[in-house]
Tab-separated table of C-alpha atoms in Angstrom:
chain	number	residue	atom	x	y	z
A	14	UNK	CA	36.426	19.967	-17.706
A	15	UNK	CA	34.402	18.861	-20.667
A	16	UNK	CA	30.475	19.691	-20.884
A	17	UNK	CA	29.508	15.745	-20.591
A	18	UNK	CA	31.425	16.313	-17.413
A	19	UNK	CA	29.697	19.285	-16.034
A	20	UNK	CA	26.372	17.724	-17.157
A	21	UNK	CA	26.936	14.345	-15.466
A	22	UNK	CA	27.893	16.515	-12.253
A	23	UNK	CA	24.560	18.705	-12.460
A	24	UNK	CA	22.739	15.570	-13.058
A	25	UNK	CA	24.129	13.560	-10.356
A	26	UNK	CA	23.523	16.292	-7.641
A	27	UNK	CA	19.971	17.321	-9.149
A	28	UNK	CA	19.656	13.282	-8.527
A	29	UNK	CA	20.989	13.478	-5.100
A	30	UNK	CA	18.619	16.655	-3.412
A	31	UNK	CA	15.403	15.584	-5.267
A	32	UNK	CA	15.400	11.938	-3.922
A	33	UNK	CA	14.967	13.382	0.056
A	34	UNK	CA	12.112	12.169	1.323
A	35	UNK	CA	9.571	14.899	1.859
A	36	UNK	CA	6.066	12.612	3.192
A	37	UNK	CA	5.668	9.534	3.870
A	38	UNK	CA	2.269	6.609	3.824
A	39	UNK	CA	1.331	4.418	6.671
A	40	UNK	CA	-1.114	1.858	5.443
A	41	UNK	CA	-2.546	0.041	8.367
A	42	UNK	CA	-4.636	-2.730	8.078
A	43	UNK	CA	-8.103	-3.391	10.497
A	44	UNK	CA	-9.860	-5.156	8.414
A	45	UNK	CA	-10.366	-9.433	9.409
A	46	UNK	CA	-9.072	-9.870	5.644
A	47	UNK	CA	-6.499	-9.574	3.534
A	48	UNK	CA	-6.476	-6.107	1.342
A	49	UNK	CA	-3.490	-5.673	-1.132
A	50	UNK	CA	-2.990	-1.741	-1.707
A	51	UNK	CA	-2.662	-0.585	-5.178
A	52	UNK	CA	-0.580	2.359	-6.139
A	53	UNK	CA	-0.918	4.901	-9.026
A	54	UNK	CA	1.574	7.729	-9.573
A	55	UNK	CA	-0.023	10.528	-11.545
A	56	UNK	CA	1.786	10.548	-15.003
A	57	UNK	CA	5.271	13.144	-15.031
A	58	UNK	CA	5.991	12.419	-10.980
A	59	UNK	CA	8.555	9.691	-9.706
A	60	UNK	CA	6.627	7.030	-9.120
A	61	UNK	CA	6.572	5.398	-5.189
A	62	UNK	CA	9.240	2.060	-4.195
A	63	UNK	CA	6.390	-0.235	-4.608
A	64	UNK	CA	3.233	-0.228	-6.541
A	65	UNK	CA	1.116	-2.775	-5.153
A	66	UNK	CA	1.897	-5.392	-2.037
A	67	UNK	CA	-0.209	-6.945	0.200
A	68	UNK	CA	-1.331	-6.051	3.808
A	69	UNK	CA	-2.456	-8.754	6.283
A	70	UNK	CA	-5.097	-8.613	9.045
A	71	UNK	CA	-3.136	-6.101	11.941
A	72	UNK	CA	0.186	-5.245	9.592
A	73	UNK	CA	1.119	-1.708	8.962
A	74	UNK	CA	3.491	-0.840	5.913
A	75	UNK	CA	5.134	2.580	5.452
A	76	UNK	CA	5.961	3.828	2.024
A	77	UNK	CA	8.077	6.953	1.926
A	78	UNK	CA	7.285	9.521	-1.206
A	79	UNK	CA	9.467	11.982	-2.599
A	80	UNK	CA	8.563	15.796	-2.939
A	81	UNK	CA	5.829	16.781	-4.980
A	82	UNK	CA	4.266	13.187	-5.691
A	83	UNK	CA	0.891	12.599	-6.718
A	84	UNK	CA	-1.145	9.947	-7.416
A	85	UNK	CA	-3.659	7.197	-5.852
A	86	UNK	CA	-4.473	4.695	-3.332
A	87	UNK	CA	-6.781	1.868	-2.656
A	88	UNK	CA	-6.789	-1.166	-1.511
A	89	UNK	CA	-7.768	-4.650	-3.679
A	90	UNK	CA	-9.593	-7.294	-2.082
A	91	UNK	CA	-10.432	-11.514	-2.317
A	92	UNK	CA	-7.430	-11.604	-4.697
A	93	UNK	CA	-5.792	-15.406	-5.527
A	94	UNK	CA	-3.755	-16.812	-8.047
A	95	UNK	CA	-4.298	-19.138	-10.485
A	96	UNK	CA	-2.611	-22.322	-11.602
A	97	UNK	CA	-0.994	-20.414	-14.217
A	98	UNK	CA	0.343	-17.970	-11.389
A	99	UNK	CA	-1.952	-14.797	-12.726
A	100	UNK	CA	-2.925	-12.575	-9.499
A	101	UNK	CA	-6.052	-11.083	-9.894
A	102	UNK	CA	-8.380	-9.469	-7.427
A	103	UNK	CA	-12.283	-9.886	-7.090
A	104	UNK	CA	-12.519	-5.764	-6.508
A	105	UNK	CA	-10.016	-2.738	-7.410
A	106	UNK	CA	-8.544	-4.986	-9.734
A	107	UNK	CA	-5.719	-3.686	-11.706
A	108	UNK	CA	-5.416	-5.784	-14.224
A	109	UNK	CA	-1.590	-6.534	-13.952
A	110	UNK	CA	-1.600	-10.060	-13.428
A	111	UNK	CA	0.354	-8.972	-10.307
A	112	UNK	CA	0.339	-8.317	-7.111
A	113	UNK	CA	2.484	-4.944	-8.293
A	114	UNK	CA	0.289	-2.722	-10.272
A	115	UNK	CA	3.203	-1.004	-12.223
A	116	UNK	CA	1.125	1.813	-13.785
A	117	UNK	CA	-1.846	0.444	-13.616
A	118	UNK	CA	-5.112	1.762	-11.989
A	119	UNK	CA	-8.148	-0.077	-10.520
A	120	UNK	CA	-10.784	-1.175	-11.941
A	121	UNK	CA	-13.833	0.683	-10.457
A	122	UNK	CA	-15.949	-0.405	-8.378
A	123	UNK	CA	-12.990	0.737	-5.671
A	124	UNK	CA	-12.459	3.176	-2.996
A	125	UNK	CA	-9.902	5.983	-3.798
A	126	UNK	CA	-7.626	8.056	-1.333
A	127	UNK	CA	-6.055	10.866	-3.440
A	128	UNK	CA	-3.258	13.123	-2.980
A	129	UNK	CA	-1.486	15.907	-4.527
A	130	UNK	CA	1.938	17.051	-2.177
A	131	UNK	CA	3.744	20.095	-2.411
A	132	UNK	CA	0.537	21.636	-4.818
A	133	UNK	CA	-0.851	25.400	-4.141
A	134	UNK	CA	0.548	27.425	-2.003
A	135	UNK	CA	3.180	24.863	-0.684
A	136	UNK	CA	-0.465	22.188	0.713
A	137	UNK	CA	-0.908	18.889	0.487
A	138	UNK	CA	-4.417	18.117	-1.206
A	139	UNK	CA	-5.827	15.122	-0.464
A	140	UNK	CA	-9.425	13.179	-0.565
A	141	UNK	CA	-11.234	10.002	-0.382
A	142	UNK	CA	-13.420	9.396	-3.560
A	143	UNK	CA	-16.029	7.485	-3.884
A	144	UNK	CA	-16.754	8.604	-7.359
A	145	UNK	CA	-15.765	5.333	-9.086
A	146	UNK	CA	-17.222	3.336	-6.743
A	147	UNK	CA	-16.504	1.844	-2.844
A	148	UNK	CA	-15.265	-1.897	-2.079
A	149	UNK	CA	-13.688	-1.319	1.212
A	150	UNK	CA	-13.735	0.863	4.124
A	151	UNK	CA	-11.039	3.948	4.341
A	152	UNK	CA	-9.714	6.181	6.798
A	153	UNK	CA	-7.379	9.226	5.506
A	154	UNK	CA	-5.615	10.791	8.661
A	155	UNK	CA	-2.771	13.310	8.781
A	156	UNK	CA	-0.022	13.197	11.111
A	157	UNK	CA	2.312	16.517	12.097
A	158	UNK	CA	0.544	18.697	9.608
A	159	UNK	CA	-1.204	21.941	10.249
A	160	UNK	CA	-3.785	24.178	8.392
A	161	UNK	CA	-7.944	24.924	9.205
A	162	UNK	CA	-8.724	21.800	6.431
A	163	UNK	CA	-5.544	19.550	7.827
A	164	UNK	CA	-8.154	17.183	9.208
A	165	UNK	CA	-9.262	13.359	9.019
A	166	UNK	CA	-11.571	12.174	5.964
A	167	UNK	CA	-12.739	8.994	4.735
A	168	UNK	CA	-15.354	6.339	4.298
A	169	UNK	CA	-15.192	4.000	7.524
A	170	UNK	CA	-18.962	2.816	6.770
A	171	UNK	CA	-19.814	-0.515	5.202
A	172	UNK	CA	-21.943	0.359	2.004
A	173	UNK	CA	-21.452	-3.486	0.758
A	174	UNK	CA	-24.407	-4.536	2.121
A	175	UNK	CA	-26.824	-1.378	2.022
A	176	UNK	CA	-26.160	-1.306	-2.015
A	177	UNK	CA	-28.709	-0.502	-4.215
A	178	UNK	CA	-29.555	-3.941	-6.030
A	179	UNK	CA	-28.571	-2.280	-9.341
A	180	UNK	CA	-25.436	-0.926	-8.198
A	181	UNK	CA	-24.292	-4.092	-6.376
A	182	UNK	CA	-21.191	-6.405	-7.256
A	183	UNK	CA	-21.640	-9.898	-5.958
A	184	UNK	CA	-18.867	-12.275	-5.100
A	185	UNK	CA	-17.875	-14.811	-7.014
A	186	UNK	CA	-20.902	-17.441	-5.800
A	187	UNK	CA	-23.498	-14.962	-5.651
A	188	UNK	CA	-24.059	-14.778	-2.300
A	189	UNK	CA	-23.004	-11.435	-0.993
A	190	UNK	CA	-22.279	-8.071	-1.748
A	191	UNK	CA	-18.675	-7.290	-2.557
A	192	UNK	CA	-18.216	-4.287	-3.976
A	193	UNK	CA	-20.944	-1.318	-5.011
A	194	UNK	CA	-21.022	0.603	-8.187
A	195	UNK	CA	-21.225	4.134	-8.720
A	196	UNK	CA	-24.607	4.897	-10.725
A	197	UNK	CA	-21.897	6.521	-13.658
A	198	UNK	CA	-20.331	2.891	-14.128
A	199	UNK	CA	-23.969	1.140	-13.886
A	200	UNK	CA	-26.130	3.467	-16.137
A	201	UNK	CA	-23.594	4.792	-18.576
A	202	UNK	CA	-25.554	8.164	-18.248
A	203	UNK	CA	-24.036	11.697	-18.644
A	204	UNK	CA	-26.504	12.776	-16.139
A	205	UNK	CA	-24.530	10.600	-13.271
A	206	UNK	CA	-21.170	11.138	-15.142
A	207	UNK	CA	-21.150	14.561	-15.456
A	208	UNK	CA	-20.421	14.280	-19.123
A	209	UNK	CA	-21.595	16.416	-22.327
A	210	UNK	CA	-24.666	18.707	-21.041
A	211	UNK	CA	-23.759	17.438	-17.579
A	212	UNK	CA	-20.139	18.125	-17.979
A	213	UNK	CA	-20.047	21.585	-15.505
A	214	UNK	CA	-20.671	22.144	-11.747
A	215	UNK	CA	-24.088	23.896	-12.877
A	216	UNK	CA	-25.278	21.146	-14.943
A	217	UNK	CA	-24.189	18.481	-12.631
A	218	UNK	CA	-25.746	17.548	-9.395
A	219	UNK	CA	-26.289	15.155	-7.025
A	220	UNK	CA	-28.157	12.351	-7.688
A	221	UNK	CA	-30.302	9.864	-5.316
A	222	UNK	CA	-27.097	7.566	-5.739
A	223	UNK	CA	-24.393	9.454	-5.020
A	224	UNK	CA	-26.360	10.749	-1.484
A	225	UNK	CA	-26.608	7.565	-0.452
A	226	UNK	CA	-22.553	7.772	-0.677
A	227	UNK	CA	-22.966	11.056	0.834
A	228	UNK	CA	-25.155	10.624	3.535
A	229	UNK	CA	-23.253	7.291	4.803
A	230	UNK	CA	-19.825	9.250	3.599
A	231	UNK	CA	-20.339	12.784	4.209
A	232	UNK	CA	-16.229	13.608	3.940
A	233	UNK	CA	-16.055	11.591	0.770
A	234	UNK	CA	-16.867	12.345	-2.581
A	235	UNK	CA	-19.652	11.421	-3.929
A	236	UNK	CA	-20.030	12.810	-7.770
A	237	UNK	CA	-17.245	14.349	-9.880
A	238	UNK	CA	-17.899	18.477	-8.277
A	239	UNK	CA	-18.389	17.406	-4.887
A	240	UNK	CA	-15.408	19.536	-3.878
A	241	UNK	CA	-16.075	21.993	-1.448
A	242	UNK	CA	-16.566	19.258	1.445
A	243	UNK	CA	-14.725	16.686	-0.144
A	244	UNK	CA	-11.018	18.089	-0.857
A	245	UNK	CA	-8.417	18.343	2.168
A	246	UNK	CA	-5.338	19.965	2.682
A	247	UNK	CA	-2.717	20.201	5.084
A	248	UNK	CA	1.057	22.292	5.078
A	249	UNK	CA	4.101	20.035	6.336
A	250	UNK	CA	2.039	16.896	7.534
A	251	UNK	CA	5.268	14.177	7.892
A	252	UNK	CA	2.709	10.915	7.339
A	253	UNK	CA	-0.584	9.949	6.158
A	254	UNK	CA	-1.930	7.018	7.833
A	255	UNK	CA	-4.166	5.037	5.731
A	256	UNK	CA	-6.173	2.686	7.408
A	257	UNK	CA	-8.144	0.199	6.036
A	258	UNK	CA	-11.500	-0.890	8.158
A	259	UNK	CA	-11.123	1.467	11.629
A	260	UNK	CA	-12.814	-0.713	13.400
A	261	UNK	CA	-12.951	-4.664	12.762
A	262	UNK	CA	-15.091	-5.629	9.528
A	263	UNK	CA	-16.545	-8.683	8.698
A	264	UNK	CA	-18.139	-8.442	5.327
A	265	UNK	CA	-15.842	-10.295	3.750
A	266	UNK	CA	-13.114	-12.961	4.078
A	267	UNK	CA	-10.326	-14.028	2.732
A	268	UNK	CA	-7.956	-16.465	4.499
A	269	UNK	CA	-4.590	-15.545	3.638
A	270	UNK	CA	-5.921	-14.069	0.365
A	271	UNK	CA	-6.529	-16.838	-1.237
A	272	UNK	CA	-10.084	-17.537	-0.658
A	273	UNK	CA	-12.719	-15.580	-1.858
A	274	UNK	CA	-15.739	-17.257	0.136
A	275	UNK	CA	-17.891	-14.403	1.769
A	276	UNK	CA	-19.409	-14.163	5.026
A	277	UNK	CA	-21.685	-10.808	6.265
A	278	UNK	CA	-21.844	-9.875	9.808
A	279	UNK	CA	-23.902	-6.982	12.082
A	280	UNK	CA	-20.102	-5.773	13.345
A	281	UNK	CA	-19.373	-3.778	10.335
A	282	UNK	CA	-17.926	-0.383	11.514
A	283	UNK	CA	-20.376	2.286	10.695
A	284	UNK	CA	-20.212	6.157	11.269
A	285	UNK	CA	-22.332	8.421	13.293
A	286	UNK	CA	-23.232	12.115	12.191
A	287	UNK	CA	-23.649	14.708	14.462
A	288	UNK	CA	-25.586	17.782	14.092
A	289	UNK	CA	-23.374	20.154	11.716
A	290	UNK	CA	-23.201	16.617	9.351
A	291	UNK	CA	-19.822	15.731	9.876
A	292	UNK	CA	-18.281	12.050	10.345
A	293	UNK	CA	-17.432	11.565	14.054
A	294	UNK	CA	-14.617	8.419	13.539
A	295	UNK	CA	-14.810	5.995	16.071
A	296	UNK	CA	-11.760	3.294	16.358
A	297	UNK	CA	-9.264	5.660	14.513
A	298	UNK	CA	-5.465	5.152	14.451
A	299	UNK	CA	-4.096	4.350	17.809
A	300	UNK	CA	-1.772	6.483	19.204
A	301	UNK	CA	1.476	4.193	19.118
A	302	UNK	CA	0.747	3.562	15.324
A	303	UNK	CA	0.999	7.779	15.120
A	304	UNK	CA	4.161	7.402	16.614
A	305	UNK	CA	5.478	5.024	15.212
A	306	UNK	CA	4.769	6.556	11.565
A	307	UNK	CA	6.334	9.524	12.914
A	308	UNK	CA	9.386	7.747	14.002
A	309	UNK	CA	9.685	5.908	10.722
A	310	UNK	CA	9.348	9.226	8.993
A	311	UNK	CA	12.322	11.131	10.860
A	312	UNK	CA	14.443	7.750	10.658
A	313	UNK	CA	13.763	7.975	6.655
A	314	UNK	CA	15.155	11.202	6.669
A	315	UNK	CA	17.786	10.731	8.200
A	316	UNK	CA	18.680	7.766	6.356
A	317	UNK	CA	17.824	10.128	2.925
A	318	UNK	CA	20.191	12.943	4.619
A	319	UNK	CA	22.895	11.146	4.738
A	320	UNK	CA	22.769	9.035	1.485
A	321	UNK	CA	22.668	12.705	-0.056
A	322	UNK	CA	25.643	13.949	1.740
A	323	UNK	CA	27.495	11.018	0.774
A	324	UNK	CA	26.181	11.004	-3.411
A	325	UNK	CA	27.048	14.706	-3.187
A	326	UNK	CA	30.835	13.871	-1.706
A	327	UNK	CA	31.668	11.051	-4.349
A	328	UNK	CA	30.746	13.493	-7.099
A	329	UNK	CA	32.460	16.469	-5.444
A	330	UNK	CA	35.807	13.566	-5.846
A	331	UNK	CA	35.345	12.688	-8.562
A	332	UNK	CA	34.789	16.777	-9.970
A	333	UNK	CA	38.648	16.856	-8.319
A	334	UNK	CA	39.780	13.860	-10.068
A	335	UNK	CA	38.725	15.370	-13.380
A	336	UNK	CA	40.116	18.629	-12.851
């Protein structure tokens, strides 16, 4: 056998065992709007079956991700397209003209669920950031995994409307709060970036802005080295279910994503604290949409299994035919 042959068969079966599924995303959406979740792979990982699609008022969507992926979620919001079919989104933006992203990020102000599988020690690390901003509410929860940090995180309160005046993005008619900086993108200022002087956990601190994020948030990040109650991990969670709104929000509208009018509302979900300062999530993930990511996940494994065994066979014939 040649070497283009034996190459072609290393390839091929490299190919085959590194496309099993090892995790898998359950983006549910509780919000009374439309979001559309973006996707970012982090450069030199496969990057995910979809980049960007969109996710109506009760749907859930499960996106299955191969070992060792990394990258970012969020989810874009009042999004329409124009006459001359450009998609474009009034927050988290990507900037595709789209509604995939394909390799693009968001354009802050947006919320960020972040994850890193397969990293240290064999964990999952994952966070919600709120460190370029917040447009909608976010719930991170892991499903099957185990680990004294394999534990919910995520932003479920509505900071839209308590926004700082300076930090606030208003809709398109100027009526409401859509959207709310961080005080980095508003002021430009190493001191909130954590840039030059600022640039080091000793230098760089919180700020009145980022603990208003914090306070609401306290799970979240707030400011670049918020890390030590901000970062998550878990060893052999199956799904993370990413919810959008826990709990039924009404600060803004958008009927069948293609309006961007704005309405506000008192029934915006909003966490409690307890004593130690932790988020105590009310209206979390119900317990048939836990099992039915689970189910998903085994049936995509299976599914993967199989399609391996059977790559694996057709090159193990075709090896023969060769020979």
């Amino acid at each position: 056998m040649d070497h283009l042959s034996i190459f072609s068969f290393l390839l091929a079966l490299h190919l085959s065992i590194s496309g099993v599924i090892s995790t898998t995303f359950t983006f549910v959406n509780k919000c009374d709007y439309t979001v559309w979740p973006g996707i970012l792979s982090n450069a030199g990982v496969p990057t995910l079956p979809t980049t960007g699609f969109v996710l109506q008022t009760g749907e859930t969507t499960t996106v299955a991700a191969p070992a060792s992926w990394g990258g970012r979620f969020w989810g874009r919001t009042l999004c329409s397209q124009d006459t001359d079919g450009k998609f474009s989104c009034v927050t988290g933006d990507c900037g595709s003209g789209k509604v995939e992203c394909s390799g693009n990020g968001a354009t802050p102000p947006a919320t960020l669920a972040e994850f890193t599988l397969d990293g240290s020690g064999g964990l999952d690390f994952f966070d919600v950031s709120l460190v370029d901003g917040y447009n909608v509410p976010m719930l991170v929860a892991p499903q099957g995994g185990s680990g004294d940090n394999c534990t919910t995180t995520g932003c479920i309160s509505d900071l839209n409307g308590a926004c700082p005046s300076e930090l606030r993005v208003m809709s398109v008619d100027g009526k409401d709060g859509v959207a709310c900086k961080s005080a980095c993108e508003a002021f430009n200022s190493p001191e909130y970036c954590c840039s030059g002087a600022y640039g080091t956990p000793d230098t760089c601190k919180p700020s009145t802005y980022s603990q208003l994020f914090k306070n609401a948030c306290p799970r979240a990040y707030s400011y670049a080295y918020d890390d030590k109650t901000s970062t998550f991990t878990c060893a052999n969670a199956v799904d993370y279910t990413i919810t959008f709104c826990s709990s039924p929000t009404t600060s803004q509208k958008s009927t069948q994503g293609q309006d961007t009018k704005q309405e506000s509302s008192s029934n915006s979900a909003s966490p409690q604290l307890n004593n130690d300062n932790t988020m105590v999530y009310e209206g979390g993930i119900d317990q048939s949409e836990i099992s039915k990511a689970m189910c998903t996940h085994v049936l995509l494994l299976q599914s993967q299994t199989i399609a391996c065994i059977i790559s694996i066979t057709m090159v193990l014939w075709r090896l023969c035919q060769l020979l």
